[in-house]
mmCIF file of C-alpha atoms in Angstrom:
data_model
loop_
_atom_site.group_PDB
_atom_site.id
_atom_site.type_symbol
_atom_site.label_atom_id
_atom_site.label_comp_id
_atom_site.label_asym_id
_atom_site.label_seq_id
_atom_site.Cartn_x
_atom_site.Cartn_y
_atom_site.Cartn_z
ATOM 1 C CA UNK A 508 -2.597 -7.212 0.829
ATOM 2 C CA UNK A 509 -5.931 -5.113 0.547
ATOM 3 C CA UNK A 510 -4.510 -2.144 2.818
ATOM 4 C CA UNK A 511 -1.830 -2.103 0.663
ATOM 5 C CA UNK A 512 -3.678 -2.523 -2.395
ATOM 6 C CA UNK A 513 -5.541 0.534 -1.822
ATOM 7 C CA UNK A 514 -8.730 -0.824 0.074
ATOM 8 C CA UNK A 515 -8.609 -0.427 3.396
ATOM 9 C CA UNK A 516 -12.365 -0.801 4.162
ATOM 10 C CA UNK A 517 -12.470 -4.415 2.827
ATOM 11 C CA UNK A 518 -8.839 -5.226 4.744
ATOM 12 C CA UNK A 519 -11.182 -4.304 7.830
ATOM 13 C CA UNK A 520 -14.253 -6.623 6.401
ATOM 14 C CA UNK A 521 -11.809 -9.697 5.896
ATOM 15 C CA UNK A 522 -10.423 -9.054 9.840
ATOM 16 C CA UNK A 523 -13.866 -8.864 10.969
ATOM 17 C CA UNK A 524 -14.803 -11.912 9.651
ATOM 18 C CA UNK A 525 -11.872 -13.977 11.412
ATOM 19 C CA UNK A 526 -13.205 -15.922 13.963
ATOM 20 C CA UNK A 527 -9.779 -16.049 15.928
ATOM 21 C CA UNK A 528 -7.226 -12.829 15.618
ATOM 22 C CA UNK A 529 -3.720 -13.317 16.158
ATOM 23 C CA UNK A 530 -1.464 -10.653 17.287
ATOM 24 C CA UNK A 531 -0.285 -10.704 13.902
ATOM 25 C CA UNK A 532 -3.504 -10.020 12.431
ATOM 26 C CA UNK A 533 -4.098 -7.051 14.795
ATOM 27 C CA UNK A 534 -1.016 -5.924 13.484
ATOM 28 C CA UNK A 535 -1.608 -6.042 10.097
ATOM 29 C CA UNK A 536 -4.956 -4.196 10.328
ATOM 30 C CA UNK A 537 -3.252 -1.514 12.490
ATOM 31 C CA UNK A 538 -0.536 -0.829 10.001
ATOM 32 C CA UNK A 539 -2.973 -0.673 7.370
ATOM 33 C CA UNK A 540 -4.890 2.589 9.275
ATOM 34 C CA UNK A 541 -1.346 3.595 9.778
ATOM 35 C CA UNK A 542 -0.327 3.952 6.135
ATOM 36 C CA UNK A 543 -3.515 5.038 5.042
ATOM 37 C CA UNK A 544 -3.399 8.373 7.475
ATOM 38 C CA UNK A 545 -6.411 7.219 9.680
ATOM 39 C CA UNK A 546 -5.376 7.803 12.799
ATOM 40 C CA UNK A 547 -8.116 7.499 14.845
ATOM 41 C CA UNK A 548 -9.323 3.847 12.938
ATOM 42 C CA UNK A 549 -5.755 2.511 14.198
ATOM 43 C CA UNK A 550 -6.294 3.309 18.051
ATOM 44 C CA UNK A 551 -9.908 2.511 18.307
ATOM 45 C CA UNK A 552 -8.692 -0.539 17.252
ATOM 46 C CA UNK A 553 -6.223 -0.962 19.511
ATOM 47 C CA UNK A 554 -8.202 0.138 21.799
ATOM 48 C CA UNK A 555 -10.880 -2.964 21.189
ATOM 49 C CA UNK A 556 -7.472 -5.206 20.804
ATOM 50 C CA UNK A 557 -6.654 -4.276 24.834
ATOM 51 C CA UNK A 558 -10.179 -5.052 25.822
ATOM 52 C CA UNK A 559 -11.094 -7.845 23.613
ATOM 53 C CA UNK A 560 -8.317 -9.414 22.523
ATOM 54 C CA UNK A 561 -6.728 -12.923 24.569
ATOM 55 C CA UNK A 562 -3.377 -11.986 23.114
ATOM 56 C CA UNK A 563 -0.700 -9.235 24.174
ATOM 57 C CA UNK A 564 0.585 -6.196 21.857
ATOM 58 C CA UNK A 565 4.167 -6.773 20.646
ATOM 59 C CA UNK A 566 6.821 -4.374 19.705
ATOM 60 C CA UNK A 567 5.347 -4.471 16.081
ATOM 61 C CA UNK A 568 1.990 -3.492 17.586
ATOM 62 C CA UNK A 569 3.368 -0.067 18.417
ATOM 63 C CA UNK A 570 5.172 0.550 15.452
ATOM 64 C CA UNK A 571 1.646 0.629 13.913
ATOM 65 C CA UNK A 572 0.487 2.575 16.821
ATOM 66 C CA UNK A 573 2.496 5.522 16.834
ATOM 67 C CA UNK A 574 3.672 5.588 13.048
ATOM 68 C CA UNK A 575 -0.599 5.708 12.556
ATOM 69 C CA UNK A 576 -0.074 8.976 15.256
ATOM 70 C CA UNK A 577 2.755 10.236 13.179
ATOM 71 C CA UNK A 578 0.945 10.220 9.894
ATOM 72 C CA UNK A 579 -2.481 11.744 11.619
ATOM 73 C CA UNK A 580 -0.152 14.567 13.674
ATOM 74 C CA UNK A 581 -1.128 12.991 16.670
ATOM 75 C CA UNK A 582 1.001 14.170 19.159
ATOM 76 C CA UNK A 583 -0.754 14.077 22.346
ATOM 77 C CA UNK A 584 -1.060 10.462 21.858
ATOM 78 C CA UNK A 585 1.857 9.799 20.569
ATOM 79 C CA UNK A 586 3.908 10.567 23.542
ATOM 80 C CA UNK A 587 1.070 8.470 25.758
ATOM 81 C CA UNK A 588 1.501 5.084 23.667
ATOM 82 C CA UNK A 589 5.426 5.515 23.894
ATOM 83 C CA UNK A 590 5.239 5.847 27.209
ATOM 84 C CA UNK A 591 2.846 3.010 27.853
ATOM 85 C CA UNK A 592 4.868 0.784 25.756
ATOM 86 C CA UNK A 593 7.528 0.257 28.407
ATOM 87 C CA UNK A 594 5.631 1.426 31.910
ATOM 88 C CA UNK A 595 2.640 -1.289 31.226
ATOM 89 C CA UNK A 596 3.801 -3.904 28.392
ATOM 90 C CA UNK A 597 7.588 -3.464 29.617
ATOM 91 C CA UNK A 598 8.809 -3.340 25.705
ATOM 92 C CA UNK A 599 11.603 -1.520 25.375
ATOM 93 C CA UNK A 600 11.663 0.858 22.381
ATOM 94 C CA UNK A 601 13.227 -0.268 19.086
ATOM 95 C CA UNK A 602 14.869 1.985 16.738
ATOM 96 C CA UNK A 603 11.948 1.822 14.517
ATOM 97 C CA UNK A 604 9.711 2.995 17.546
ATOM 98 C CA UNK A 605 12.351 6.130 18.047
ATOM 99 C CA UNK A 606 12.253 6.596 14.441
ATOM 100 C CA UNK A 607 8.133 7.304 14.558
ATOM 101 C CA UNK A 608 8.913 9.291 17.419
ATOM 102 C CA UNK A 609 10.779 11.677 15.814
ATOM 103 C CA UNK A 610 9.042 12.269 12.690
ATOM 104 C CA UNK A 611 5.825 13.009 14.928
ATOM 105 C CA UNK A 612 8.080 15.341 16.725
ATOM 106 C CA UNK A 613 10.094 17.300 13.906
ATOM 107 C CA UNK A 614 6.486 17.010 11.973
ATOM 108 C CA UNK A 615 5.031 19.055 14.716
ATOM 109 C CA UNK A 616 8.385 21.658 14.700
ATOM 110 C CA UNK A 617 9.125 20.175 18.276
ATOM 111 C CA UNK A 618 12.629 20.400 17.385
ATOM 112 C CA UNK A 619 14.105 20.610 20.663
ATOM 113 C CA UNK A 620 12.450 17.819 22.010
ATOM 114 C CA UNK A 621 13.351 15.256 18.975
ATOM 115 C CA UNK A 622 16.969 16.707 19.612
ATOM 116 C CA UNK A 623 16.930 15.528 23.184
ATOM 117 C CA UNK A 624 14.889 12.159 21.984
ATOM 118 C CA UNK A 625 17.807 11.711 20.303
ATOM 119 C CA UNK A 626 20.637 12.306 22.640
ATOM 120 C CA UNK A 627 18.452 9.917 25.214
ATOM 121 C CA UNK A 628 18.492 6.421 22.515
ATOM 122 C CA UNK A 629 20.490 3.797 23.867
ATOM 123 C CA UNK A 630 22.075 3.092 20.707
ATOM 124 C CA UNK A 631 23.232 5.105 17.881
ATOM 125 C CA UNK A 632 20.957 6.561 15.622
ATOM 126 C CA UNK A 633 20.715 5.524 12.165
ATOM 127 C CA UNK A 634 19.329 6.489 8.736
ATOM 128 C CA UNK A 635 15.891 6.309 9.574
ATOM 129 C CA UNK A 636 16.373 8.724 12.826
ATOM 130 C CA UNK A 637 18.584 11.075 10.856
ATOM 131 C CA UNK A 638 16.242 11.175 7.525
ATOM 132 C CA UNK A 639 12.783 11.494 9.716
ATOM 133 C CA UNK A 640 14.707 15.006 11.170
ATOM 134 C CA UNK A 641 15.763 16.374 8.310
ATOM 135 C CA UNK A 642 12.517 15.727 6.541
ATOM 136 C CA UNK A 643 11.010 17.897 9.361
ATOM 137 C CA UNK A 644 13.661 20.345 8.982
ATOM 138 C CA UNK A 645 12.157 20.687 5.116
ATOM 139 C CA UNK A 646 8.610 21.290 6.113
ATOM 140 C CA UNK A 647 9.570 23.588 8.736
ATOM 141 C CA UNK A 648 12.509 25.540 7.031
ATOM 142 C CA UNK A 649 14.737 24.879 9.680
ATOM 143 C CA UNK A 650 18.035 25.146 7.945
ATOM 144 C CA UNK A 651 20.670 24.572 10.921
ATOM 145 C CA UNK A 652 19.210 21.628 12.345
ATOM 146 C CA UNK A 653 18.798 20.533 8.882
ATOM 147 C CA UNK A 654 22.574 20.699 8.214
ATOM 148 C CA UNK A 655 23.169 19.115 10.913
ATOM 149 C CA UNK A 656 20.798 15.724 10.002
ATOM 150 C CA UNK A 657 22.231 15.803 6.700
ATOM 151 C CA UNK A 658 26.371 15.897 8.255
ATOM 152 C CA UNK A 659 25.137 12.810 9.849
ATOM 153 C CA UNK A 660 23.435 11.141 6.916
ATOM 154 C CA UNK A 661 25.927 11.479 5.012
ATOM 155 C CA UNK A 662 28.530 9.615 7.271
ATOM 156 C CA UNK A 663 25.868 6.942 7.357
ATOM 157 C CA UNK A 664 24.969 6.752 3.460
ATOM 158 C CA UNK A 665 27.478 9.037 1.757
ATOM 159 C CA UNK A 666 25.538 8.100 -1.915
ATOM 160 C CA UNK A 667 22.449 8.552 -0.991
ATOM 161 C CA UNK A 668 21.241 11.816 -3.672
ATOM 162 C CA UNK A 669 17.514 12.119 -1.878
ATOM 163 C CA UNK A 670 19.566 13.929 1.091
ATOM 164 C CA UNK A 671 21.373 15.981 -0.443
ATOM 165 C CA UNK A 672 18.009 17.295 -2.551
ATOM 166 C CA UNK A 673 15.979 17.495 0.542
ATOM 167 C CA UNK A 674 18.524 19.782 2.501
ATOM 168 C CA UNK A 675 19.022 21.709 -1.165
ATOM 169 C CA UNK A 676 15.012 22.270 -0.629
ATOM 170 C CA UNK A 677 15.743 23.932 2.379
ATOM 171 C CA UNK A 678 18.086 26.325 1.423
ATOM 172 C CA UNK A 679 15.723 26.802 -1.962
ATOM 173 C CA UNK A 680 12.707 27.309 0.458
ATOM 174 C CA UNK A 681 14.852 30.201 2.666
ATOM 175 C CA UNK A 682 16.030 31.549 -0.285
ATOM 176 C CA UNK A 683 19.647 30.358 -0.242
ATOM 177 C CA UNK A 684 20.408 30.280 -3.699
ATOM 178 C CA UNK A 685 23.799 29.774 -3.315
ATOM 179 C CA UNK A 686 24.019 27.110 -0.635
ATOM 180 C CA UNK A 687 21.464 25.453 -2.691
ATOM 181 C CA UNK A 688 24.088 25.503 -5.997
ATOM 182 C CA UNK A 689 26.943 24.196 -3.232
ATOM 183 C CA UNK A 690 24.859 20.963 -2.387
ATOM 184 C CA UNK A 691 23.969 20.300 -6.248
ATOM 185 C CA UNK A 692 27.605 21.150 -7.085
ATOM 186 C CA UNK A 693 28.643 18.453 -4.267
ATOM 187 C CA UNK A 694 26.273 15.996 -5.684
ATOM 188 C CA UNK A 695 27.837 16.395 -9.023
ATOM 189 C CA UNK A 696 31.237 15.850 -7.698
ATOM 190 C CA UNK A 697 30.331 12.904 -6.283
ATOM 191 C CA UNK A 698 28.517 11.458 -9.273
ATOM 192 C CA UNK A 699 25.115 11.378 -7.591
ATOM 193 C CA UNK A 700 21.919 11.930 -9.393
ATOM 194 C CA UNK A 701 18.854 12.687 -8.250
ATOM 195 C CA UNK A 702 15.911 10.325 -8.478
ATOM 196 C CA UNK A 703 13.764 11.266 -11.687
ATOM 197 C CA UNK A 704 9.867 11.150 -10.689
ATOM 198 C CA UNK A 705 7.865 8.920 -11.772
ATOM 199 C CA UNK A 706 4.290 7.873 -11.071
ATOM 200 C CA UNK A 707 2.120 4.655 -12.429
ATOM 201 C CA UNK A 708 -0.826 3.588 -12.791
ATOM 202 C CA UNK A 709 -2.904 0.521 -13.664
ATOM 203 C CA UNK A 710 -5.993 0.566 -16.358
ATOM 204 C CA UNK A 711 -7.235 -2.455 -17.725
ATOM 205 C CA UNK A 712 -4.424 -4.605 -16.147
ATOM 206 C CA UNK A 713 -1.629 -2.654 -18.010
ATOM 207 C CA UNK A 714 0.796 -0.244 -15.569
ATOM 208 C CA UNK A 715 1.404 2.962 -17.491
ATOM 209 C CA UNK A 716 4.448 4.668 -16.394
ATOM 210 C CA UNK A 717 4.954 8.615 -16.390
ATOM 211 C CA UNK A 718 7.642 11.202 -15.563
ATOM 212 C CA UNK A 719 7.655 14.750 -14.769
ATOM 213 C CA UNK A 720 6.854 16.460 -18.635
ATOM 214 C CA UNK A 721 6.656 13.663 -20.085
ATOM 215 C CA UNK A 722 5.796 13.762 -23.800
ATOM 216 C CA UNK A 723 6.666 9.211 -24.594
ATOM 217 C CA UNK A 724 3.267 8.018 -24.011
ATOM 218 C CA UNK A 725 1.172 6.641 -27.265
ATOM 219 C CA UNK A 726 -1.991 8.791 -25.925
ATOM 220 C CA UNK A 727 0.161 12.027 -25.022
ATOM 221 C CA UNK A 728 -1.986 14.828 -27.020
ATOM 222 C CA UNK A 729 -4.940 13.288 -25.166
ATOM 223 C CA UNK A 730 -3.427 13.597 -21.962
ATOM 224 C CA UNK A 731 -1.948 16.883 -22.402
ATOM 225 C CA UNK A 732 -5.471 17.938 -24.084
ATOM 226 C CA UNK A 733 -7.390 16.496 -20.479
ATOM 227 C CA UNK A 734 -4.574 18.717 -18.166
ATOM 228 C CA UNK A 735 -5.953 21.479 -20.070
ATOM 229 C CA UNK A 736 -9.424 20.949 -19.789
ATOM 230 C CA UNK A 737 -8.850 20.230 -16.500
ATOM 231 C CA UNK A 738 -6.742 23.365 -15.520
ATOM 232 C CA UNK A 739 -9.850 25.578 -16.847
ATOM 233 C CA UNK A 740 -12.454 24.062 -14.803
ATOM 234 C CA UNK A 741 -10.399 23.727 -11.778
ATOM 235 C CA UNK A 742 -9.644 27.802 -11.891
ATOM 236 C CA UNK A 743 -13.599 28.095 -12.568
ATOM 237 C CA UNK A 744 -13.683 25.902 -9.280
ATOM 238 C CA UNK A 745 -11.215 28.598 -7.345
ATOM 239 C CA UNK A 746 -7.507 26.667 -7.940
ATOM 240 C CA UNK A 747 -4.662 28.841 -7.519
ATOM 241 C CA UNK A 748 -1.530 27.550 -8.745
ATOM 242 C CA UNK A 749 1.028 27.342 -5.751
ATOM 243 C CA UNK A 750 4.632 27.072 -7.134
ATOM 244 C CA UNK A 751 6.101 26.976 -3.784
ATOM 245 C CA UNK A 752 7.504 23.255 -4.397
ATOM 246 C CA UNK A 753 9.241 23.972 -7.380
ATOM 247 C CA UNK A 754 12.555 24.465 -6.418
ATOM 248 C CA UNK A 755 14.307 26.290 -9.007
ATOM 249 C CA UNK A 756 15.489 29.837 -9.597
ATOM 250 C CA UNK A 757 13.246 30.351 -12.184
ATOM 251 C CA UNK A 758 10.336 32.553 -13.458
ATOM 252 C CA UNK A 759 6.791 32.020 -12.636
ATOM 253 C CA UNK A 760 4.938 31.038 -15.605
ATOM 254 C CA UNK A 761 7.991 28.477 -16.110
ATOM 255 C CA UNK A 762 7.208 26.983 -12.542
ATOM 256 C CA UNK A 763 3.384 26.981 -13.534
ATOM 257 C CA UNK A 764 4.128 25.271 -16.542
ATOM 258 C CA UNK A 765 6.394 22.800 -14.313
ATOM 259 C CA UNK A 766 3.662 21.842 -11.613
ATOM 260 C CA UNK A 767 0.950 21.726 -14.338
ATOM 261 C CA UNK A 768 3.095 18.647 -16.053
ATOM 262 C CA UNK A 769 3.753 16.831 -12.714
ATOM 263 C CA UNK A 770 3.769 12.819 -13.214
ATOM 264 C CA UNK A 771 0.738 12.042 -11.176
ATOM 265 C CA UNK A 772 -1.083 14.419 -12.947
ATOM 266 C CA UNK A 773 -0.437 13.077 -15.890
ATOM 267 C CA UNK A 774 -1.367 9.344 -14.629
ATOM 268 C CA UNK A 775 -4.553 11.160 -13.538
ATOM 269 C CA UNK A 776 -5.422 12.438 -16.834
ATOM 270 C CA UNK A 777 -4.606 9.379 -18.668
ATOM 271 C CA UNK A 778 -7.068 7.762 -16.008
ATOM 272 C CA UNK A 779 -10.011 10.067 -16.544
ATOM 273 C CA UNK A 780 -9.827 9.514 -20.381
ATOM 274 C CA UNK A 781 -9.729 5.716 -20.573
ATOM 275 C CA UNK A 782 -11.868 4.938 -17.167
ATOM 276 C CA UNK A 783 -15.407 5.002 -17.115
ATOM 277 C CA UNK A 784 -17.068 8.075 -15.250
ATOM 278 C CA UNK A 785 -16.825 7.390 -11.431
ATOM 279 C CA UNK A 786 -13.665 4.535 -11.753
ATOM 280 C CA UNK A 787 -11.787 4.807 -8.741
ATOM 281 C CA UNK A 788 -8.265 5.728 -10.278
ATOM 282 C CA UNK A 789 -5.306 4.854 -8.462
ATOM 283 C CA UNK A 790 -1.895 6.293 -8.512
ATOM 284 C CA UNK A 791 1.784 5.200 -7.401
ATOM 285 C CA UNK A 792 4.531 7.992 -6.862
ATOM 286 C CA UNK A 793 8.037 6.982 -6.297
ATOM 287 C CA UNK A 794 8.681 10.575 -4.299
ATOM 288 C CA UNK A 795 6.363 12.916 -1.937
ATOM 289 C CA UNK A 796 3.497 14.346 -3.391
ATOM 290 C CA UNK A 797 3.848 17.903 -3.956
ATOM 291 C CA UNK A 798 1.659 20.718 -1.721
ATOM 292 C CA UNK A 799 0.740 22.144 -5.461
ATOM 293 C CA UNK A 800 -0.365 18.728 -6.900
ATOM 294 C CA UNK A 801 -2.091 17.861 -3.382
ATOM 295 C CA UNK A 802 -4.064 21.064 -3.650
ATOM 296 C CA UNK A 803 -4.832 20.273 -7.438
ATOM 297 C CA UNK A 804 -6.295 16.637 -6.918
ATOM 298 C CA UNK A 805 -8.241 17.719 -4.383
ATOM 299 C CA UNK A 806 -10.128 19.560 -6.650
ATOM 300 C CA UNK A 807 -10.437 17.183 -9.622
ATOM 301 C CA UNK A 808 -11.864 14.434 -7.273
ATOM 302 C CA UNK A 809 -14.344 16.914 -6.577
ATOM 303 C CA UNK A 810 -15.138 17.888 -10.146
ATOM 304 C CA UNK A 811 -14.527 14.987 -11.877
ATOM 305 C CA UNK A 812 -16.935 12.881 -8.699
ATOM 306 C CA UNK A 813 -14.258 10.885 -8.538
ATOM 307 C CA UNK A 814 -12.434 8.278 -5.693
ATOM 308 C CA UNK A 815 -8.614 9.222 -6.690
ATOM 309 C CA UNK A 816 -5.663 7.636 -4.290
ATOM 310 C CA UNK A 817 -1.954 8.107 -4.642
ATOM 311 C CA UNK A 818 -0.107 5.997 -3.338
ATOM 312 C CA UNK A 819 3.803 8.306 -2.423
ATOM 313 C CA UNK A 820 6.879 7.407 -0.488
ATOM 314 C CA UNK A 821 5.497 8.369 2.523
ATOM 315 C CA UNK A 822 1.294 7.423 3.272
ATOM 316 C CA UNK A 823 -1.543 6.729 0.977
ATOM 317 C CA UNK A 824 -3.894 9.450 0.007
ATOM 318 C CA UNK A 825 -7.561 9.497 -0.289
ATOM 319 C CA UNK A 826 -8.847 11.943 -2.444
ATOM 320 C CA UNK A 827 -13.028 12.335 -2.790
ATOM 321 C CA UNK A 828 -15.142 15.455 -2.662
ATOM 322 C CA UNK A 829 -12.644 17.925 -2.261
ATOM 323 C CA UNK A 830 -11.097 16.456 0.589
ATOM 324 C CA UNK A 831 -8.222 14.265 1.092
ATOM 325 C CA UNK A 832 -7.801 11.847 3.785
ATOM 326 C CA UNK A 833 -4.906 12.898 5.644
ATOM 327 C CA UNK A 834 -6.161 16.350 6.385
ATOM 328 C CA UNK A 835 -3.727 18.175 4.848
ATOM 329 C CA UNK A 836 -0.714 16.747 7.298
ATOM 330 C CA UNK A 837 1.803 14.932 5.791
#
């Protein structure tokens, strides 16, 4: 509940203090590093769970284990724990275990090798498999391979409008303007819509809900007012406005203008102005973070002195000093 929650240090001070640790509380303090991007937290604990520990890693174990090397680019290891999994604990891989597998893989651009981890499964791949290539595919601008995970997503979740935006990405990111219209044009035809951003978050036990631009809430001018006094002081501090992830053939003041408006940095804002100076402020995103708005928070934790976490689809971020806590991999 604490990993989740946001506070990983005292999920490790509760599992220190149990006087006996089942596998399922190994587990759960495993998964926690996992989703929280620290990578080398989860296998030093796993590490003390092999030496100390009077009870055996399961096939859960392992998910933790290598989706905690997936979300720190751990590659190396990676490949080691898989391999370990069956040749010393004799568990054979799951799909979920493939699945972490090939997002550390297509994460890395090892395309060829998550091809041929595919071909080798003993059963048929399935959304997971399918979605963790393609999502490789987008950070790597690998169109082909792309179309390819997307053919076969589609046969497996034909409604599913994230797909069809994430390989419309692609083509946006090569410049493929027109292949990009094709997929939105399909989408249309098929009455799919894409899912509208939205991030939350929670001050004074109230969640306050924002979308991209969003102009609803009671304390907007205030918010809007705090972007802009942000946006001036981050530019002193060296930001550069990246407008890379806005994937539209537009102008580039209008993508500034689109970035700048972003839902979690609107949640921010509203958090600076009705927290206390140094409040941790904590974030939920319903989608990926964006590189721009990664870059951007960065910088606010730093000159705001502030402990800022967003919470996306994919991992927990840890914002503080100018740093974030998965390194800039995700």
């Amino acid at each position: 509940m604490y990993a989740k929650s946001g506070w990983v240090r005292i999920a490790r001070i509760l599992f220190n203090c149990l006087r006996t640790k089942r596998v399922v509380s190994w587990n759960a303090m495993i998964s926690g590093y996992a989703m929280h991007g620290h990578g080398d937290e989860a296998l030093a604990l796993f590490s003390m769970m092999r030496k100390e520990a009077l009870v055996l890693p399961d096939h859960i174990t392992f998910v933790g284990v290598l989706s905690a090397c997936s979300h720190a680019g751990l590659l190396k290891e990676g490949k080691k724990f898989f391999d370990l999994m069956t040749k010393e604990f004799f568990i054979e891989p799951t799909v979920q275990h493939y699945t972490c597998m090939i997002d550390l893989l297509s994460h890395a651009g090892r395309f060829e090798e998550a091809r041929s981890l595919i071909e080798e499964m003993p059963f048929k791949p399935d959304t997971g498999v399918w979605g963790a290539l393609l999502n490789g595919c987008k950070i790597h601008g690998e169109v082909e391979l792309g179309e390819e995970a997307l053919r076969k997503l589609i046969e497996l979740e034909p409604s599913d409008a994230g797909n069809y935006v994430l390989l419309s990405n692609i083509y946006c990111g090569a410049g493929k303007w027109e292949e990009a219209a094709k997929i939105r044009k399909l989408m249309t035809e098929r009455g799919l819509k894409k899912r509208i951003a939205c991030s939350w978050i929670e001050v004074k036990n109230k969640a306050h809900a924002f979308l991209v631009g969003d102009l609803s809430h009671p304390q907007c001018e205030e918010i809007y007012g705090e972007l802009e006094r942000l946006e001036g002081l981050m530019q002193q501090a060296g930001y550069v406005s990246d407008t890379m992830p806005v994937f539209h053939n537009v102008g580039e003041d209008e993508k500034r203008n689109m970035v700048r408006s972003h839902s979690e940095r609107l949640a921010i804002a509203f958090g600076l102005i009705s927290t206390p100076p140094g409040t941790r402020l904590m974030v939920t995103k319903n989608i990926r973070v964006c590189e721009d708005c990664h870059a951007a928070i960065k910088i606010i934790s730093q000159i705001m002195d502030r402990e800022i976490i967003i919470r996306d689809v994919n991992r927990y971020h840890h914002f503080m000093d100018g740093q974030c806590s998965c390194r800039d991999y995700w």
